[in-house]
Amino acid sequence: MSRKKVVYIAGPITGVEKYWEPFETAADELQAEGFIPLTPTWLPPGLTNAQYMRTCLPMIDSADAVLFLPGWDDSKGARLEWLYCDYIGKPNCMTINYLKEVLADD
């Protein structure tokens, strides 16, 4: 039996009204495709942005790939996550269909 792939979801949060909705939609879609989603929106409120990033980078390390939601490039935190993925060679995608292709090769 093969292990389910873990996918971290990255996207804009700070300053976005109902920021959690696209993350929850993506998490539901990932679960329906057989992936285990990780999302920063499940973290407790009240941390500083730096504390969130110190928590999210290990989540990225634990993931097999990262899914970037629309608008990620307008987010300082998501841009940092993108750079981190690039630095460590973590596969990352903009769509679940492409993500499935990337992870199928693993």
Tab-separated table of N, CA and C in Angstrom:
chain	number	residue	atom	x	y	z
A	1	MET	N	0.849	-1.182	0.000
A	1	MET	CA	0.000	0.000	0.000
A	1	MET	C	0.892	1.242	0.000
A	2	SER	N	0.637	2.149	-0.917
A	2	SER	CA	1.478	3.343	-1.008
A	2	SER	C	1.006	4.421	-0.032
A	3	ARG	N	1.955	5.213	0.391
A	3	ARG	CA	1.693	6.297	1.330
A	3	ARG	C	0.992	7.442	0.614
A	4	LYS	N	0.005	8.044	1.292
A	4	LYS	CA	-0.655	9.223	0.732
A	4	LYS	C	0.329	10.381	0.705
A	5	LYS	N	0.287	11.162	-0.346
A	5	LYS	CA	1.165	12.319	-0.489
A	5	LYS	C	0.591	13.491	0.311
A	6	VAL	N	1.492	14.243	0.923
A	6	VAL	CA	1.132	15.407	1.730
A	6	VAL	C	1.368	16.661	0.902
A	7	VAL	N	0.371	17.554	0.897
A	7	VAL	CA	0.461	18.789	0.117
A	7	VAL	C	0.181	19.982	1.025
A	8	TYR	N	1.142	20.884	1.086
A	8	TYR	CA	0.976	22.140	1.811
A	8	TYR	C	0.294	23.133	0.876
A	9	ILE	N	-0.641	23.902	1.401
A	9	ILE	CA	-1.361	24.898	0.613
A	9	ILE	C	-0.851	26.282	1.000
A	10	ALA	N	-0.388	27.041	0.026
A	10	ALA	CA	0.128	28.387	0.252
A	10	ALA	C	-0.743	29.393	-0.483
A	11	GLY	N	-0.904	30.560	0.122
A	11	GLY	CA	-1.687	31.602	-0.528
A	11	GLY	C	-1.812	32.816	0.366
A	12	PRO	N	-2.507	33.826	-0.132
A	12	PRO	CA	-2.641	35.069	0.634
A	12	PRO	C	-3.570	34.903	1.834
A	13	ILE	N	-3.155	35.481	2.956
A	13	ILE	CA	-3.956	35.447	4.184
A	13	ILE	C	-4.129	36.854	4.752
A	14	THR	N	-3.006	37.504	5.042
A	14	THR	CA	-3.043	38.812	5.695
A	14	THR	C	-3.796	39.831	4.841
A	15	GLY	N	-4.795	40.442	5.449
A	15	GLY	CA	-5.560	41.478	4.772
A	15	GLY	C	-6.624	40.971	3.815
A	16	VAL	N	-6.813	39.655	3.740
A	16	VAL	CA	-7.794	39.075	2.823
A	16	VAL	C	-9.034	38.686	3.611
A	17	GLU	N	-10.174	39.247	3.232
A	17	GLU	CA	-11.438	38.904	3.884
A	17	GLU	C	-11.783	37.449	3.560
A	18	LYS	N	-12.193	36.706	4.561
A	18	LYS	CA	-12.538	35.283	4.420
A	18	LYS	C	-11.405	34.502	3.751
A	19	TYR	N	-10.187	34.808	4.172
A	19	TYR	CA	-8.981	34.211	3.587
A	19	TYR	C	-9.003	32.684	3.628
A	20	TRP	N	-9.707	32.123	4.593
A	20	TRP	CA	-9.693	30.665	4.792
A	20	TRP	C	-10.494	29.924	3.730
A	21	GLU	N	-11.430	30.596	3.066
A	21	GLU	CA	-12.312	29.883	2.135
A	21	GLU	C	-11.568	29.194	0.992
A	22	PRO	N	-10.660	29.873	0.266
A	22	PRO	CA	-9.954	29.150	-0.800
A	22	PRO	C	-9.057	28.027	-0.275
A	23	PHE	N	-8.533	28.196	0.933
A	23	PHE	CA	-7.717	27.147	1.539
A	23	PHE	C	-8.579	25.922	1.847
A	24	GLU	N	-9.770	26.150	2.407
A	24	GLU	CA	-10.661	25.027	2.731
A	24	GLU	C	-11.136	24.319	1.463
A	25	THR	N	-11.441	25.090	0.425
A	25	THR	CA	-11.852	24.495	-0.853
A	25	THR	C	-10.730	23.632	-1.409
A	26	ALA	N	-9.509	24.169	-1.398
A	26	ALA	CA	-8.366	23.407	-1.899
A	26	ALA	C	-8.122	22.160	-1.050
A	27	ALA	N	-8.238	22.292	0.276
A	27	ALA	CA	-8.044	21.134	1.156
A	27	ALA	C	-9.071	20.048	0.846
A	28	ASP	N	-10.313	20.440	0.648
A	28	ASP	CA	-11.360	19.469	0.309
A	28	ASP	C	-11.053	18.779	-1.023
A	29	GLU	N	-10.626	19.555	-2.020
A	29	GLU	CA	-10.306	18.992	-3.333
A	29	GLU	C	-9.103	18.046	-3.243
A	30	LEU	N	-8.107	18.444	-2.460
A	30	LEU	CA	-6.937	17.578	-2.289
A	30	LEU	C	-7.314	16.266	-1.611
A	31	GLN	N	-8.135	16.342	-0.571
A	31	GLN	CA	-8.578	15.119	0.109
A	31	GLN	C	-9.354	14.225	-0.840
A	32	ALA	N	-10.203	14.826	-1.671
A	32	ALA	CA	-10.986	14.042	-2.632
A	32	ALA	C	-10.082	13.328	-3.641
A	33	GLU	N	-8.906	13.878	-3.889
A	33	GLU	CA	-7.947	13.270	-4.816
A	33	GLU	C	-6.995	12.306	-4.117
A	34	GLY	N	-7.163	12.142	-2.804
A	34	GLY	CA	-6.348	11.175	-2.077
A	34	GLY	C	-5.101	11.744	-1.422
A	35	PHE	N	-4.980	13.067	-1.368
A	35	PHE	CA	-3.836	13.712	-0.729
A	35	PHE	C	-4.170	14.081	0.714
A	36	ILE	N	-3.138	14.316	1.498
A	36	ILE	CA	-3.286	14.844	2.851
A	36	ILE	C	-2.923	16.323	2.794
A	37	PRO	N	-3.889	17.215	3.000
A	37	PRO	CA	-3.578	18.640	2.929
A	37	PRO	C	-3.037	19.183	4.260
A	38	LEU	N	-2.143	20.144	4.144
A	38	LEU	CA	-1.676	20.944	5.276
A	38	LEU	C	-1.943	22.400	4.918
A	39	THR	N	-2.557	23.128	5.825
A	39	THR	CA	-2.849	24.519	5.525
A	39	THR	C	-2.546	25.413	6.716
A	40	PRO	N	-1.960	26.578	6.461
A	40	PRO	CA	-1.663	27.504	7.556
A	40	PRO	C	-2.919	28.076	8.201
A	41	THR	N	-4.043	27.949	7.546
A	41	THR	CA	-5.290	28.481	8.119
A	41	THR	C	-5.771	27.648	9.293
A	42	TRP	N	-5.182	26.486	9.516
A	42	TRP	CA	-5.553	25.651	10.657
A	42	TRP	C	-4.760	26.001	11.906
A	43	LEU	N	-3.823	26.921	11.785
A	43	LEU	CA	-3.034	27.347	12.946
A	43	LEU	C	-3.856	28.299	13.815
A	44	PRO	N	-3.533	28.390	15.091
A	44	PRO	CA	-4.318	29.245	15.982
A	44	PRO	C	-4.116	30.731	15.676
A	45	PRO	N	-5.140	31.528	15.907
A	45	PRO	CA	-4.993	32.975	15.697
A	45	PRO	C	-4.126	33.602	16.784
A	46	GLY	N	-3.576	34.768	16.479
A	46	GLY	CA	-2.871	35.546	17.480
A	46	GLY	C	-1.362	35.515	17.410
A	47	LEU	N	-0.786	34.696	16.521
A	47	LEU	CA	0.662	34.668	16.380
A	47	LEU	C	1.116	35.840	15.500
A	48	THR	N	2.379	36.178	15.595
A	48	THR	CA	2.923	37.196	14.696
A	48	THR	C	3.180	36.553	13.337
A	49	ASN	N	3.346	37.372	12.313
A	49	ASN	CA	3.657	36.830	10.986
A	49	ASN	C	4.936	35.999	11.033
A	50	ALA	N	5.929	36.464	11.787
A	50	ALA	CA	7.185	35.714	11.904
A	50	ALA	C	6.951	34.358	12.563
A	51	GLN	N	6.113	34.311	13.592
A	51	GLN	CA	5.801	33.028	14.243
A	51	GLN	C	5.078	32.089	13.289
A	52	TYR	N	4.156	32.642	12.494
A	52	TYR	CA	3.472	31.801	11.507
A	52	TYR	C	4.480	31.222	10.515
A	53	MET	N	5.397	32.040	10.032
A	53	MET	CA	6.363	31.547	9.049
A	53	MET	C	7.275	30.499	9.672
A	54	ARG	N	7.677	30.682	10.924
A	54	ARG	CA	8.530	29.686	11.579
A	54	ARG	C	7.785	28.363	11.766
A	55	THR	N	6.471	28.410	11.767
A	55	THR	CA	5.662	27.195	11.860
A	55	THR	C	5.392	26.609	10.480
A	56	CYS	N	5.190	27.469	9.498
A	56	CYS	CA	4.824	27.006	8.157
A	56	CYS	C	5.985	26.393	7.389
A	57	LEU	N	7.194	26.907	7.576
A	57	LEU	CA	8.321	26.339	6.826
A	57	LEU	C	8.559	24.867	7.168
A	58	PRO	N	8.468	24.456	8.435
A	58	PRO	CA	8.555	23.012	8.708
A	58	PRO	C	7.379	22.219	8.117
A	59	MET	N	6.212	22.860	8.000
A	59	MET	CA	5.089	22.185	7.347
A	59	MET	C	5.437	21.928	5.877
A	60	ILE	N	6.076	22.903	5.239
A	60	ILE	CA	6.522	22.716	3.854
A	60	ILE	C	7.545	21.590	3.794
A	61	ASP	N	8.470	21.567	4.746
A	61	ASP	CA	9.464	20.484	4.785
A	61	ASP	C	8.798	19.118	4.882
A	62	SER	N	7.686	19.042	5.598
A	62	SER	CA	6.976	17.779	5.804
A	62	SER	C	6.138	17.366	4.606
A	63	ALA	N	5.880	18.296	3.705
A	63	ALA	CA	5.023	18.026	2.552
A	63	ALA	C	5.826	17.446	1.392
A	64	ASP	N	5.111	16.730	0.539
A	64	ASP	CA	5.719	16.221	-0.693
A	64	ASP	C	5.737	17.279	-1.780
A	65	ALA	N	4.806	18.235	-1.687
A	65	ALA	CA	4.703	19.313	-2.674
A	65	ALA	C	3.896	20.456	-2.065
A	66	VAL	N	3.912	21.586	-2.752
A	66	VAL	CA	3.165	22.762	-2.302
A	66	VAL	C	2.241	23.215	-3.430
A	67	LEU	N	0.995	23.475	-3.071
A	67	LEU	CA	0.008	24.027	-3.991
A	67	LEU	C	-0.130	25.515	-3.693
A	68	PHE	N	0.136	26.357	-4.682
A	68	PHE	CA	0.010	27.805	-4.525
A	68	PHE	C	-1.335	28.264	-5.089
A	69	LEU	N	-2.100	28.934	-4.228
A	69	LEU	CA	-3.426	29.437	-4.608
A	69	LEU	C	-3.305	30.742	-5.385
A	70	PRO	N	-4.328	31.086	-6.168
A	70	PRO	CA	-4.316	32.364	-6.878
A	70	PRO	C	-4.098	33.527	-5.909
A	71	GLY	N	-3.313	34.492	-6.356
A	71	GLY	CA	-3.006	35.649	-5.535
A	71	GLY	C	-1.800	35.467	-4.642
A	72	TRP	N	-1.169	34.285	-4.690
A	72	TRP	CA	-0.025	34.016	-3.825
A	72	TRP	C	1.079	35.044	-4.022
A	73	ASP	N	1.236	35.519	-5.269
A	73	ASP	CA	2.330	36.436	-5.555
A	73	ASP	C	2.080	37.850	-5.020
A	74	ASP	N	0.873	38.089	-4.491
A	74	ASP	CA	0.581	39.363	-3.824
A	74	ASP	C	0.796	39.268	-2.318
A	75	SER	N	1.217	38.107	-1.841
A	75	SER	CA	1.376	37.852	-0.412
A	75	SER	C	2.858	37.752	-0.058
A	76	LYS	N	3.293	38.570	0.875
A	76	LYS	CA	4.694	38.536	1.307
A	76	LYS	C	5.064	37.155	1.851
A	77	GLY	N	4.188	36.570	2.671
A	77	GLY	CA	4.451	35.253	3.238
A	77	GLY	C	4.485	34.163	2.179
A	78	ALA	N	3.528	34.172	1.265
A	78	ALA	CA	3.497	33.147	0.217
A	78	ALA	C	4.681	33.299	-0.740
A	79	ARG	N	5.102	34.530	-0.995
A	79	ARG	CA	6.299	34.721	-1.824
A	79	ARG	C	7.530	34.128	-1.124
A	80	LEU	N	7.611	34.297	0.188
A	80	LEU	CA	8.704	33.693	0.950
A	80	LEU	C	8.636	32.165	0.856
A	81	GLU	N	7.422	31.619	0.943
A	81	GLU	CA	7.250	30.171	0.814
A	81	GLU	C	7.682	29.703	-0.577
A	82	TRP	N	7.365	30.478	-1.595
A	82	TRP	CA	7.772	30.156	-2.970
A	82	TRP	C	9.301	30.116	-3.068
A	83	LEU	N	9.941	31.134	-2.522
A	83	LEU	CA	11.398	31.186	-2.548
A	83	LEU	C	12.006	30.018	-1.772
A	84	TYR	N	11.392	29.677	-0.642
A	84	TYR	CA	11.873	28.549	0.153
A	84	TYR	C	11.756	27.254	-0.645
A	85	CYS	N	10.618	27.056	-1.299
A	85	CYS	CA	10.443	25.854	-2.137
A	85	CYS	C	11.518	25.797	-3.213
A	86	ASP	N	11.775	26.915	-3.851
A	86	ASP	CA	12.793	26.977	-4.887
A	86	ASP	C	14.164	26.634	-4.306
A	87	TYR	N	14.461	27.171	-3.149
A	87	TYR	CA	15.760	26.971	-2.501
A	87	TYR	C	15.997	25.507	-2.131
A	88	ILE	N	14.953	24.855	-1.594
A	88	ILE	CA	15.123	23.458	-1.156
A	88	ILE	C	14.738	22.441	-2.230
A	89	GLY	N	14.248	22.921	-3.371
A	89	GLY	CA	13.871	22.015	-4.451
A	89	GLY	C	12.551	21.299	-4.235
A	90	LYS	N	11.649	21.925	-3.485
A	90	LYS	CA	10.333	21.329	-3.210
A	90	LYS	C	9.427	21.517	-4.428
A	91	PRO	N	8.821	20.450	-4.943
A	91	PRO	CA	7.890	20.609	-6.056
A	91	PRO	C	6.735	21.529	-5.665
A	92	ASN	N	6.356	22.391	-6.594
A	92	ASN	CA	5.229	23.289	-6.327
A	92	ASN	C	4.449	23.502	-7.606
A	93	CYS	N	3.137	23.724	-7.433
A	93	CYS	CA	2.226	23.810	-8.565
A	93	CYS	C	1.163	24.866	-8.302
A	94	MET	N	0.494	25.260	-9.369
A	94	MET	CA	-0.598	26.222	-9.269
A	94	MET	C	-1.973	25.573	-9.401
A	95	THR	N	-2.001	24.314	-9.842
A	95	THR	CA	-3.281	23.619	-9.993
A	95	THR	C	-3.161	22.199	-9.439
A	96	ILE	N	-4.288	21.663	-9.030
A	96	ILE	CA	-4.295	20.295	-8.510
A	96	ILE	C	-4.018	19.297	-9.633
A	97	ASN	N	-4.508	19.571	-10.842
A	97	ASN	CA	-4.236	18.647	-11.951
A	97	ASN	C	-2.744	18.543	-12.228
A	98	TYR	N	-2.041	19.676	-12.242
A	98	TYR	CA	-0.603	19.629	-12.463
A	98	TYR	C	0.102	18.980	-11.270
A	99	LEU	N	-0.383	19.240	-10.087
A	99	LEU	CA	0.161	18.626	-8.887
A	99	LEU	C	0.096	17.103	-8.982
A	100	LYS	N	-1.025	16.587	-9.459
A	100	LYS	CA	-1.182	15.138	-9.626
A	100	LYS	C	-0.133	14.588	-10.599
A	101	GLU	N	0.136	15.332	-11.678
A	101	GLU	CA	1.157	14.902	-12.633
A	101	GLU	C	2.539	14.885	-11.994
A	102	VAL	N	2.856	15.938	-11.275
A	102	VAL	CA	4.169	16.058	-10.632
A	102	VAL	C	4.384	14.946	-9.621
A	103	LEU	N	3.377	14.690	-8.797
A	103	LEU	CA	3.521	13.688	-7.742
A	103	LEU	C	3.366	12.262	-8.261
A	104	ALA	N	2.805	12.097	-9.444
A	104	ALA	CA	2.681	10.760	-10.026
A	104	ALA	C	4.060	10.192	-10.378
A	105	ASP	N	5.010	11.080	-10.633
A	105	ASP	CA	6.364	10.659	-10.994
A	105	ASP	C	7.163	10.210	-9.782
A	106	ASP	N	6.684	10.539	-8.568
A	106	ASP	CA	7.406	10.156	-7.340
A	106	ASP	C	7.291	8.691	-7.066
